[in-house]
Coordinates of C-alpha atoms in Angstrom, one line a residue:
M1 CA -0.3 0.3 0.2
K2 CA 1.4 3.7 -0.7
L3 CA 0.6 6.3 2.0
T4 CA 0.8 10.0 1.4
K5 CA 3.7 12.0 2.7
K6 CA 1.5 13.3 5.0
R7 CA 0.1 10.3 6.5
S8 CA 3.7 8.6 6.5
H9 CA 4.4 11.5 8.7
Y10 CA 1.4 10.9 11.5
F11 CA 2.1 7.4 11.6
A12 CA 6.3 7.9 12.1
A13 CA 4.9 11.0 14.7
M14 CA 2.3 8.1 16.6
L15 CA 4.8 5.6 17.3
V16 CA 7.2 7.7 19.7
L17 CA 4.0 8.6 21.6
P18 CA 3.8 6.4 25.3
V19 CA 0.4 4.9 24.6
T20 CA -1.4 2.0 23.6
V21 CA -1.4 1.1 19.5
A22 CA -4.6 -0.3 18.1
F23 CA -5.7 -0.7 14.6
V24 CA -9.3 0.9 14.5
I25 CA -11.7 -1.7 13.0
D26 CA -15.1 -0.4 12.0
A27 CA -18.6 -2.0 13.0
P28 CA -20.5 -3.1 10.2
A29 CA -22.2 0.1 8.8
T30 CA -25.7 -0.4 8.7
A31 CA -27.4 0.0 4.8
A32 CA -27.3 3.4 3.6
T33 CA -30.9 4.6 2.1
N34 CA -31.0 5.7 -1.5
P35 CA -32.7 9.1 -2.0
Y36 CA -32.4 8.9 -5.7
S37 CA -35.3 7.3 -7.8
D38 CA -32.2 7.7 -11.1
V39 CA -29.8 5.3 -9.3
T40 CA -29.9 1.8 -9.2
V41 CA -27.7 -1.8 -8.2
K42 CA -27.1 -1.6 -11.7
D43 CA -25.7 1.7 -11.7
G44 CA -22.0 1.0 -11.7
H45 CA -21.0 4.0 -9.3
Y46 CA -24.5 2.9 -6.9
D47 CA -21.9 2.3 -4.0
A48 CA -19.9 5.4 -3.8
I49 CA -22.9 7.7 -4.8
I50 CA -24.8 6.4 -2.0
E51 CA -22.0 5.7 0.6
L52 CA -20.8 9.9 -0.3
T53 CA -24.0 10.9 -0.3
E54 CA -25.0 9.6 2.7
Q55 CA -21.6 11.5 4.2
G56 CA -22.1 14.5 3.1
V57 CA -19.2 14.7 0.2
V58 CA -21.7 14.7 -2.9
T59 CA -25.2 15.7 -4.0
G60 CA -27.8 15.1 -6.4
V61 CA -28.4 18.0 -9.3
T62 CA -31.6 17.7 -6.4
K63 CA -32.8 16.0 -3.4
T64 CA -33.7 12.7 -5.2
L65 CA -32.0 13.1 -8.7
F66 CA -28.2 12.3 -9.2
Q67 CA -27.6 12.1 -13.0
S68 CA -24.6 9.9 -13.2
T69 CA -24.3 10.0 -16.7
K70 CA -23.8 13.6 -16.2
P71 CA -21.1 15.7 -17.1
A72 CA -18.7 16.8 -14.0
T73 CA -17.9 20.6 -14.0
R74 CA -14.9 22.2 -12.1
G75 CA -17.0 23.6 -9.5
E76 CA -18.9 20.0 -8.6
A77 CA -15.0 18.6 -9.0
A78 CA -13.9 21.4 -6.3
L79 CA -16.6 20.6 -4.0
F80 CA -16.9 17.4 -3.9
I81 CA -12.9 17.5 -3.1
A82 CA -12.9 20.0 -0.5
N83 CA -15.8 18.3 1.4
A84 CA -14.1 14.8 1.5
L85 CA -10.6 16.3 2.5
G86 CA -12.5 17.9 5.0
F87 CA -11.0 21.6 4.3
D88 CA -12.6 24.9 5.8
Q89 CA -15.2 26.9 3.3
T90 CA -16.0 29.7 5.5
S91 CA -12.4 31.6 5.2
G92 CA -9.3 32.1 2.7
K93 CA -8.5 34.9 0.5
N94 CA -10.6 35.7 -2.7
P95 CA -9.2 34.3 -6.0
N96 CA -10.8 37.7 -7.7
F97 CA -11.9 35.1 -10.3
K98 CA -14.0 37.1 -12.6
D99 CA -16.6 34.3 -13.1
L100 CA -16.8 33.4 -9.6
T101 CA -19.1 35.3 -7.2
T102 CA -18.8 34.9 -3.4
N103 CA -22.6 34.1 -3.4
S104 CA -21.5 31.0 -5.7
P105 CA -22.2 27.7 -4.0
Y106 CA -18.8 26.6 -5.7
Y107 CA -16.7 30.0 -4.0
G108 CA -15.8 28.1 0.2
A109 CA -14.3 25.7 -2.1
V110 CA -12.7 26.8 -4.8
V111 CA -10.5 29.2 -2.3
A112 CA -10.0 26.3 -0.3
L113 CA -7.7 24.4 -3.2
Y114 CA -6.8 27.5 -5.1
E115 CA -5.0 28.8 -1.5
R116 CA -3.2 24.8 -2.0
N117 CA -2.7 25.0 -5.7
I118 CA -4.9 22.3 -6.3
I119 CA -6.6 24.2 -8.9
G120 CA -6.0 27.2 -10.9
G121 CA -7.7 29.7 -13.0
Y122 CA -7.3 30.8 -16.6
T123 CA -5.7 33.6 -17.9
D124 CA -7.9 35.2 -19.0
G125 CA -9.0 35.9 -15.3
T126 CA -11.6 33.4 -14.9
F127 CA -12.0 29.8 -13.3
R128 CA -15.2 28.5 -15.3
P129 CA -16.5 26.6 -12.9
N130 CA -20.0 25.6 -15.3
A131 CA -16.6 24.2 -18.0
I132 CA -17.0 20.6 -18.2
L133 CA -13.7 17.9 -16.9
K134 CA -11.6 15.9 -18.9
R135 CA -10.3 12.8 -17.3
S136 CA -7.1 13.6 -17.3
E137 CA -8.0 17.4 -15.4
I138 CA -9.2 15.4 -12.6
A139 CA -6.2 13.3 -12.6
K140 CA -4.1 15.5 -11.6
M141 CA -7.2 17.0 -9.1
L142 CA -7.0 13.9 -7.4
T143 CA -3.6 13.5 -7.4
L144 CA -2.5 17.3 -5.8
A145 CA -5.7 17.2 -3.5
F146 CA -4.9 13.7 -1.8
E147 CA -1.0 14.4 -1.8
L148 CA 0.0 11.1 -3.9
E149 CA 3.2 10.3 -4.5
V150 CA 3.3 11.2 -8.8
A151 CA 4.3 8.4 -10.5
N152 CA 7.6 8.9 -12.4
V153 CA 7.1 6.6 -15.3
T154 CA 5.8 8.9 -18.4
K155 CA 5.8 6.2 -20.8
T156 CA 2.0 4.0 -19.9
K157 CA 0.0 1.0 -21.6
F158 CA -2.2 3.6 -23.1
A159 CA -1.2 4.8 -26.2
D160 CA -3.6 7.7 -26.1
V161 CA -1.4 8.5 -23.0
N162 CA 1.9 8.3 -24.8
A163 CA 0.1 10.8 -26.9
I164 CA 0.2 13.6 -24.9
K165 CA 3.5 15.8 -25.1
D166 CA 2.9 17.0 -21.2
A167 CA 4.6 14.4 -19.3
N168 CA 3.5 15.4 -16.0
T169 CA -0.2 14.8 -17.4
K170 CA 1.0 11.4 -18.5
R171 CA 2.1 10.9 -14.6
Y172 CA -0.7 11.8 -12.9
I173 CA -2.9 9.6 -14.9
Q174 CA -0.4 7.1 -14.5
T175 CA -0.5 7.7 -10.5
L176 CA -4.3 7.8 -10.2
I177 CA -3.6 3.7 -12.5
D178 CA -1.2 2.8 -9.6
Y179 CA -3.6 3.6 -6.1
G180 CA -6.6 1.9 -8.7
I181 CA -8.3 4.6 -8.2
T182 CA -9.0 4.2 -11.9
M183 CA -7.9 2.2 -14.9
G184 CA -8.6 2.7 -18.9
T185 CA -11.4 2.5 -20.7
T186 CA -10.4 -0.3 -23.0
A187 CA -7.1 -2.2 -22.2
T188 CA -4.9 0.2 -24.5
T189 CA -6.7 3.4 -24.1
F190 CA -7.7 5.7 -21.2
S191 CA -9.9 8.2 -23.4
P192 CA -7.7 11.8 -21.4
Y193 CA -10.1 13.9 -23.3
A194 CA -13.2 12.2 -22.5
T195 CA -15.4 14.2 -20.7
L196 CA -15.7 12.9 -16.9
T197 CA -19.4 12.3 -15.6
R198 CA -21.1 12.5 -12.3
G199 CA -20.9 9.0 -11.6
Q200 CA -17.2 8.3 -12.9
L201 CA -16.0 11.7 -10.6
T202 CA -17.9 10.1 -8.0
T203 CA -16.3 6.7 -7.9
F204 CA -12.6 8.1 -8.4
L205 CA -13.1 10.3 -5.5
H206 CA -14.3 7.2 -3.2
R207 CA -11.1 5.3 -4.4
A208 CA -8.9 8.0 -3.9
I209 CA -10.4 8.1 0.0
T210 CA -9.7 4.3 0.3
A211 CA -6.2 4.9 -1.2
T212 CA -5.5 7.0 1.6
D213 CA -7.2 5.9 4.6
D214 CA -6.6 1.8 4.3
F215 CA -5.6 2.2 8.1
T216 CA -6.1 4.1 11.3
I217 CA -4.3 4.2 14.3
I218 CA -5.5 5.6 17.3
S219 CA -4.1 6.2 21.1
V220 CA -5.7 4.1 23.3
E221 CA -5.8 5.0 27.1

């Protein structure tokens, strides 16, 4: 298992404390209620959608519709990531994006991610919260947000990724593959410029949380 730098440091710190260290074994959780009429157990993203909805990480487009196949936007991705990582969304310096007002539902999340250099704006001074995300774009956001160990390789098994000129983009995609967060659309293609759906975004988030939180260490009195 790969740990983030943050978790590795935390683990090391716990070892020097004069306490008994124990692994936490969570009690079996009760089945979550499905609030969405358009999400069924046949949906490949079902478990991620229901679990992260219950935890307040993701939300539907309405209280009863999730729209799993709808394209995910930059604003939604920022909000869901900030929710997943528990970032404070009530403070921070205004980045003054032309198209992001302080009363936007994404404002606090965008500020939190912007201050941590996870996301940025465009050269024209906009953030474009309603712009549709590509699969390659979410790879960078998740890698930076979850502080994943960036892959060193720039040549992958995916021909369409190898064709990308930017080496960092290749590394971010390979990073998600290494952590088991994503896989190709076929055995030899990743489709880096394909639209990311809300269902895919939720599954990626769920896997990222799992990949960086395989165990928890607590001090026991």
